[in-house]
PDB file of C-alpha atoms in Angstrom:
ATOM      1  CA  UNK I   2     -14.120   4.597  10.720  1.00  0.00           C
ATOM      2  CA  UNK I   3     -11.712   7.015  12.500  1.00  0.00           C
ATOM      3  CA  UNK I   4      -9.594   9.082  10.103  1.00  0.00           C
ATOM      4  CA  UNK I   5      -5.996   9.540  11.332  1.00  0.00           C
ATOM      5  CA  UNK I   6      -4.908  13.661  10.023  1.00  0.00           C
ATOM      6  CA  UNK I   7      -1.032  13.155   8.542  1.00  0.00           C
ATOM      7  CA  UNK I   8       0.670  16.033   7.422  1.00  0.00           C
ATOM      8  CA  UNK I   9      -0.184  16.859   3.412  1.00  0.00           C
ATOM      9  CA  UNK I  10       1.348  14.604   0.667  1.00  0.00           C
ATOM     10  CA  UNK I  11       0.096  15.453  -2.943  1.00  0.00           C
ATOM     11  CA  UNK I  12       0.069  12.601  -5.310  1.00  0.00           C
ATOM     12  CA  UNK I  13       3.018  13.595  -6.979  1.00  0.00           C
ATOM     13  CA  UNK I  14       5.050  13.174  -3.769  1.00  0.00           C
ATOM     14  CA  UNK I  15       3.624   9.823  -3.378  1.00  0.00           C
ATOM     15  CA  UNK I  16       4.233   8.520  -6.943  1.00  0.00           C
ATOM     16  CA  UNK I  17       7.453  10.292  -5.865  1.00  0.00           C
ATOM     17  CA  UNK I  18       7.749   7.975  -2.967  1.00  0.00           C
ATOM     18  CA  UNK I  19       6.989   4.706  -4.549  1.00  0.00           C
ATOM     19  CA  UNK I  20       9.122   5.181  -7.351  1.00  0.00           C
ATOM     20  CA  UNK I  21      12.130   5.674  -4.695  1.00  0.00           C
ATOM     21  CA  UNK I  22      11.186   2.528  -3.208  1.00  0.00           C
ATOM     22  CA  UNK I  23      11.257   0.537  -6.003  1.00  0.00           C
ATOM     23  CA  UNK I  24      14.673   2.070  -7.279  1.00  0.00           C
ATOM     24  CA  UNK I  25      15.662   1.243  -4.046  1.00  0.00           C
ATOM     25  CA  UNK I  26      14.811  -2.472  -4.126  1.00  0.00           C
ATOM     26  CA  UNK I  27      16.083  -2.562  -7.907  1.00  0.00           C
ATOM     27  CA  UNK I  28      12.604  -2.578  -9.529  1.00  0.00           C
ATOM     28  CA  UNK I  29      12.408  -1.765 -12.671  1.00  0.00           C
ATOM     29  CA  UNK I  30       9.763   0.689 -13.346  1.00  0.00           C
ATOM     30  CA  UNK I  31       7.601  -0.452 -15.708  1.00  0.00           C
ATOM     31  CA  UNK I  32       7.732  -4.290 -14.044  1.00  0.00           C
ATOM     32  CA  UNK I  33       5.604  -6.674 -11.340  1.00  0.00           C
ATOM     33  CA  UNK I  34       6.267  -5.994  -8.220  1.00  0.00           C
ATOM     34  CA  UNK I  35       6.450  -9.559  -6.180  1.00  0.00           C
ATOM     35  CA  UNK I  36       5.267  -7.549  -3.329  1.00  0.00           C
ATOM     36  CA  UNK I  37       4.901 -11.043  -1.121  1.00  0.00           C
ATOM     37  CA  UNK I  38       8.804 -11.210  -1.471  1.00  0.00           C
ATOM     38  CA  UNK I  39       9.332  -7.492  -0.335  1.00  0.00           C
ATOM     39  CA  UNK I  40       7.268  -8.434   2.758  1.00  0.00           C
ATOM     40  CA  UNK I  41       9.094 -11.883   3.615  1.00  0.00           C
ATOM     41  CA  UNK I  42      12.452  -9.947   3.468  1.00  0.00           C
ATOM     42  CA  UNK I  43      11.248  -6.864   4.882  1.00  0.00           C
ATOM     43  CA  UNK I  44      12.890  -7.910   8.612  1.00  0.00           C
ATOM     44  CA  UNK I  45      16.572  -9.063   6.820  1.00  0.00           C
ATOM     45  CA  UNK I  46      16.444  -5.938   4.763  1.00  0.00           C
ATOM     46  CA  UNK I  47      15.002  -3.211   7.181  1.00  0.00           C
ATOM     47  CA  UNK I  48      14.518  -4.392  10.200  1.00  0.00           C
ATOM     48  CA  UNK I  49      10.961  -4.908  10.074  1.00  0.00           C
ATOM     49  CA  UNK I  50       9.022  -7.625  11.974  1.00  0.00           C
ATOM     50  CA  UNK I  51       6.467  -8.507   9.906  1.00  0.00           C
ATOM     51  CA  UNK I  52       3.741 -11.079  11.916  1.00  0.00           C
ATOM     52  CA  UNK I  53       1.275 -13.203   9.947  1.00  0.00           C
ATOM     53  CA  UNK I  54      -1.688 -13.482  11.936  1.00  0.00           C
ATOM     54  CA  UNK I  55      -4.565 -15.969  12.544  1.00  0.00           C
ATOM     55  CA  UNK I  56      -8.315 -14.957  11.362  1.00  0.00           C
ATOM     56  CA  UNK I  57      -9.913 -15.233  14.515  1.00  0.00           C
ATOM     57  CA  UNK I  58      -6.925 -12.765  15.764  1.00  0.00           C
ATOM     58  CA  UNK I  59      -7.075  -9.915  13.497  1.00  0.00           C
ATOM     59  CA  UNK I  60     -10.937 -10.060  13.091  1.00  0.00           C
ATOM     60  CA  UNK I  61     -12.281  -7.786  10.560  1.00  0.00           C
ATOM     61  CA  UNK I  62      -8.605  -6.295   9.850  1.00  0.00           C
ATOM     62  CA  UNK I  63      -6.884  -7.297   6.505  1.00  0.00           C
ATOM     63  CA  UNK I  64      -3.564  -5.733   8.053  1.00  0.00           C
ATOM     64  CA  UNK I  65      -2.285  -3.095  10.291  1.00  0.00           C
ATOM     65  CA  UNK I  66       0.838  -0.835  10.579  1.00  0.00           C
ATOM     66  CA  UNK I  67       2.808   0.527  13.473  1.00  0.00           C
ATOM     67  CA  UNK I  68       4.945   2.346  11.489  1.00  0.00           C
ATOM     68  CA  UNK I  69       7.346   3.688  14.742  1.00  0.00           C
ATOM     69  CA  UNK I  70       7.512   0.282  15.662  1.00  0.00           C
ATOM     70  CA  UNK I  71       8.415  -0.983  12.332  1.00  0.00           C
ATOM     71  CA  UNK I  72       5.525  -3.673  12.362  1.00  0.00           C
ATOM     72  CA  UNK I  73       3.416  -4.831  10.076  1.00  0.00           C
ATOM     73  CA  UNK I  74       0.597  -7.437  11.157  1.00  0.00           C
ATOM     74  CA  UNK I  75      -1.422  -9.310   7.961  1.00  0.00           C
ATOM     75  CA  UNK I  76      -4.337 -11.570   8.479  1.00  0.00           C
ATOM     76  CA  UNK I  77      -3.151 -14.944   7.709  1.00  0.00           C
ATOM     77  CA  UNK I  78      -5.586 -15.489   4.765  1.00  0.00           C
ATOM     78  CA  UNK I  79      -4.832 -12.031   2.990  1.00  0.00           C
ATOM     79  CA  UNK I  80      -1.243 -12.808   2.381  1.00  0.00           C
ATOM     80  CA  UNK I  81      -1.959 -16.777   1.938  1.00  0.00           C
ATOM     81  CA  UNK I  82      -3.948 -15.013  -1.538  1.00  0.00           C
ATOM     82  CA  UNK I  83      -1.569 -12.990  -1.969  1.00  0.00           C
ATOM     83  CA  UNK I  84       1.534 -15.450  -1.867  1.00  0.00           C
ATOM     84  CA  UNK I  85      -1.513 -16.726  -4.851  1.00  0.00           C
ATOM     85  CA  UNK I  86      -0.977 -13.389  -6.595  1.00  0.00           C
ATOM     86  CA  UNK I  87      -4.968 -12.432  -6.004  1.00  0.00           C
ATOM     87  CA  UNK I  88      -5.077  -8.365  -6.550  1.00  0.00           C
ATOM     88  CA  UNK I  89      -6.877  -6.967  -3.901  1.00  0.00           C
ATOM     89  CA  UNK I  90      -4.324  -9.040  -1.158  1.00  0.00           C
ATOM     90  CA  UNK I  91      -1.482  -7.622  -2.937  1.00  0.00           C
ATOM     91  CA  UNK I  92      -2.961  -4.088  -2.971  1.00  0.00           C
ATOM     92  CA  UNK I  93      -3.229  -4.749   0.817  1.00  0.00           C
ATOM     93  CA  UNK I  94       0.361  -5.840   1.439  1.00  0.00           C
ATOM     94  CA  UNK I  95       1.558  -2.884  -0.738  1.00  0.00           C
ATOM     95  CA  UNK I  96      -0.976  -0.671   1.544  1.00  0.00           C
ATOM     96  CA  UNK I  97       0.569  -1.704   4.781  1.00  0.00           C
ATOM     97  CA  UNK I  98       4.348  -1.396   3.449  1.00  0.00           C
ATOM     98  CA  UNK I  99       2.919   2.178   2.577  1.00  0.00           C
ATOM     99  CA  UNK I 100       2.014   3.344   6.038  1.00  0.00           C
ATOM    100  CA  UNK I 101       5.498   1.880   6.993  1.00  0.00           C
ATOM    101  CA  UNK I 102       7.261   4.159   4.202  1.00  0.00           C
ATOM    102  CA  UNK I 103       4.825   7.483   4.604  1.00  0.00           C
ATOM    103  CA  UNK I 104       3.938   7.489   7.877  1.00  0.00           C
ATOM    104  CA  UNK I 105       6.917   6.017   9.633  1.00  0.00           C
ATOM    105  CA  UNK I 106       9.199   4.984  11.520  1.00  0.00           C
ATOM    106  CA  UNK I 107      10.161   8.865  12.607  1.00  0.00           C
ATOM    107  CA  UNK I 108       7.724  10.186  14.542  1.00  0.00           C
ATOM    108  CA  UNK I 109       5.351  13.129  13.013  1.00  0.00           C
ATOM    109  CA  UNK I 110       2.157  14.438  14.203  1.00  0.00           C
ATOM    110  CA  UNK I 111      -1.036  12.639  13.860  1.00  0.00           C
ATOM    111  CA  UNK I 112      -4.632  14.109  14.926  1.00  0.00           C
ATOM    112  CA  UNK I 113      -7.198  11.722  15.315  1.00  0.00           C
ATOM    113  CA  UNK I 114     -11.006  13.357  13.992  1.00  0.00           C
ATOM    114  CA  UNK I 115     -14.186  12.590  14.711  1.00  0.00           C
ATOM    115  CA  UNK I 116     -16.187  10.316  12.158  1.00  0.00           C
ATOM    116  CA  UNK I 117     -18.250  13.363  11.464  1.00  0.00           C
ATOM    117  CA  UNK I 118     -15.009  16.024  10.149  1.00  0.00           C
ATOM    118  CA  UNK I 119     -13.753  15.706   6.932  1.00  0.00           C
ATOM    119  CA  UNK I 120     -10.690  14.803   6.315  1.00  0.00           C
ATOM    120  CA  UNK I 121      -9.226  16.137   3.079  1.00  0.00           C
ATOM    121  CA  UNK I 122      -8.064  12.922   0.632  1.00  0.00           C
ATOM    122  CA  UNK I 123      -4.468  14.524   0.741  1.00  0.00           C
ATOM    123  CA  UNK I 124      -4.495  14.508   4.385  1.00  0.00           C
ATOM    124  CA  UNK I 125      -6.065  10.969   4.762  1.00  0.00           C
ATOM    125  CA  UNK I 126      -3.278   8.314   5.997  1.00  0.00           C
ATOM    126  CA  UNK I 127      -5.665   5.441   3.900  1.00  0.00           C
ATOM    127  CA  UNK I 128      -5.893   7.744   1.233  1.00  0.00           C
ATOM    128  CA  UNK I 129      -2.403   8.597   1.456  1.00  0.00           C
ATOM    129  CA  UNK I 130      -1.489   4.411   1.775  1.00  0.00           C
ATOM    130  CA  UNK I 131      -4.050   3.172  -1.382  1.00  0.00           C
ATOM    131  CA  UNK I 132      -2.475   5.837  -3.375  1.00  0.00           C
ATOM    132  CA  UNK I 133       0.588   4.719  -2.952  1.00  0.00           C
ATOM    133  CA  UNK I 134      -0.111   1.117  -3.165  1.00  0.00           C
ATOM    134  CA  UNK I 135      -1.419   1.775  -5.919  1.00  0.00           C
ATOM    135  CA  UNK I 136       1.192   3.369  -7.919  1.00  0.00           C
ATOM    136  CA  UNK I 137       4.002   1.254  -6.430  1.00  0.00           C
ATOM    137  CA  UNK I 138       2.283  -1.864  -7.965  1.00  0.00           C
ATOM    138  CA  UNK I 139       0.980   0.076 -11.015  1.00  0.00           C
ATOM    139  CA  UNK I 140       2.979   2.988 -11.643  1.00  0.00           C
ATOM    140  CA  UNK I 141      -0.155   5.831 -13.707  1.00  0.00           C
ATOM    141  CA  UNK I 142       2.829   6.753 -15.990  1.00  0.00           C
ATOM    142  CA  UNK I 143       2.716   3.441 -17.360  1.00  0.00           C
ATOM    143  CA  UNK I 144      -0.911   2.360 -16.675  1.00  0.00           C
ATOM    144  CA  UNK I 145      -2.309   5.399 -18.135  1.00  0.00           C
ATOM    145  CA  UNK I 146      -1.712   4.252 -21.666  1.00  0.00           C
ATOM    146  CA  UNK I 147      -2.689   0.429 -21.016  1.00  0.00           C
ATOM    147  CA  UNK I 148      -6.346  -1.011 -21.277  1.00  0.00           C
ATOM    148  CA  UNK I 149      -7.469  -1.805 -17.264  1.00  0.00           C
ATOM    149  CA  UNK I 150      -7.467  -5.396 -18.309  1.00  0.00           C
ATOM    150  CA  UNK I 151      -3.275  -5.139 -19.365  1.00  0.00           C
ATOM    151  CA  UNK I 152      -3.427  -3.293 -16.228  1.00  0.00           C
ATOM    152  CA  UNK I 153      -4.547  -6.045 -14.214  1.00  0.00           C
ATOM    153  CA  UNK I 154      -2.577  -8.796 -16.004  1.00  0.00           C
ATOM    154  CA  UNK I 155       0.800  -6.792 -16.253  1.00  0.00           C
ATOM    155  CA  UNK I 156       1.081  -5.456 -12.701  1.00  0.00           C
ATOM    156  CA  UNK I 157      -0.853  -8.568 -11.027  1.00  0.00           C
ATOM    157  CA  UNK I 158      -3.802  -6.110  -9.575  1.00  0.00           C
ATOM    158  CA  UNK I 159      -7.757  -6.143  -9.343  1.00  0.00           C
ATOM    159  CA  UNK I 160      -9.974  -4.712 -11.730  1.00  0.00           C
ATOM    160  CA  UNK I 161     -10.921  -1.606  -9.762  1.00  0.00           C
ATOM    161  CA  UNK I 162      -7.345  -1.102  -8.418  1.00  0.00           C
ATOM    162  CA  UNK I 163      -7.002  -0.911 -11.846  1.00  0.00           C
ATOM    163  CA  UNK I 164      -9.504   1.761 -13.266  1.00  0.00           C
ATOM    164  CA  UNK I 165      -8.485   3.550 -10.171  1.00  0.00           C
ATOM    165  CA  UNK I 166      -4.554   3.650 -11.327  1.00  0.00           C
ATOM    166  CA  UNK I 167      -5.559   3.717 -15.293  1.00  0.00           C
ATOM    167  CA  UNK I 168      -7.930   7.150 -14.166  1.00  0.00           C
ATOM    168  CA  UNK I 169      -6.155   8.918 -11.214  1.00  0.00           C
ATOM    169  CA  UNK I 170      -5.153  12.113 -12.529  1.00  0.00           C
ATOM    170  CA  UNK I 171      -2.765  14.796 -10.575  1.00  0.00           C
TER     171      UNK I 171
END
């Protein structure tokens, strides 16, 4: 895979980030996010076009952002399970909003880098997008302190989005 080079973002300005967002959609903090909702209303409330794709379309994609576009494109089957609240499909539906909310819609920089340089995590736009996925469905303040199986059944998340939330320091 091709890494795309954003400008820096430490964790705390993500958790920063996602926080915001959810104040802004009046989410409390500690609380499921029904991320499918966010994404059907996503066009009425910000003018996003958000296109629910065939399979055979999208291929081995799960989703894909165009962030100065405001578009967001989800394999048909990823956000049928997630409209079923499975955890890794919601992760991806949070991970998509997050390219739109990090890495969009004003322009900024990007550097595409060969497969063979290393990208630093903080530097990473998936990187960037899972973290924040992450802690907008399962904020670490809150998930710290839980088992990883509250974490999973609280916030509506898999079990290694989970350990990954319950353990990610910074």
């Amino acid at each position: 895979m091709i890494s795309i080079m954003m400008p820096p973002l430490s964790l705390a300005q993500i958790r920063g980030s996602a926080a915001r967002l959810r104040n802004i959609l009046g989410i409390p903090e500690d609380s499921y996010v029904d991320i499918v909702k966010i994404m059907d209303n996503l066009p009425d409330t910000f003018g996003v076009v958000v296109e629910i794709v065939p399979v055979q379309e999208m291929g081995e994609k799960h989703g894909e952002t165009y962030p100065v576009a405001k578009k967001i494109r989800l394999r048909e089957d990823v956000y049928d399970r997630a409209c079923q609240r499975y955890g890794r499909d919601r992760l991806t539906l949070a991970h998509e909003l997050a390219h739109l909310i990090l890495h969009g819609p004003k322009k900024i920089a990007l550097a595409r880098v060969s497969e063979n340089t290393r990208v630093p995590a903080y530097c990473d736009s998936e990187w960037q997008a899972n973290a924040f996925a992450g802690e907008f469905l399962a904020p670490y303040r809150f998930a710290r302190a839980m088992t990883e199986q509250a974490i999973q059944s609280k916030y509506g998340v898999s079990a290694a989005a989970a350990h990954v939330q319950k353990n990610r320091r910074g």
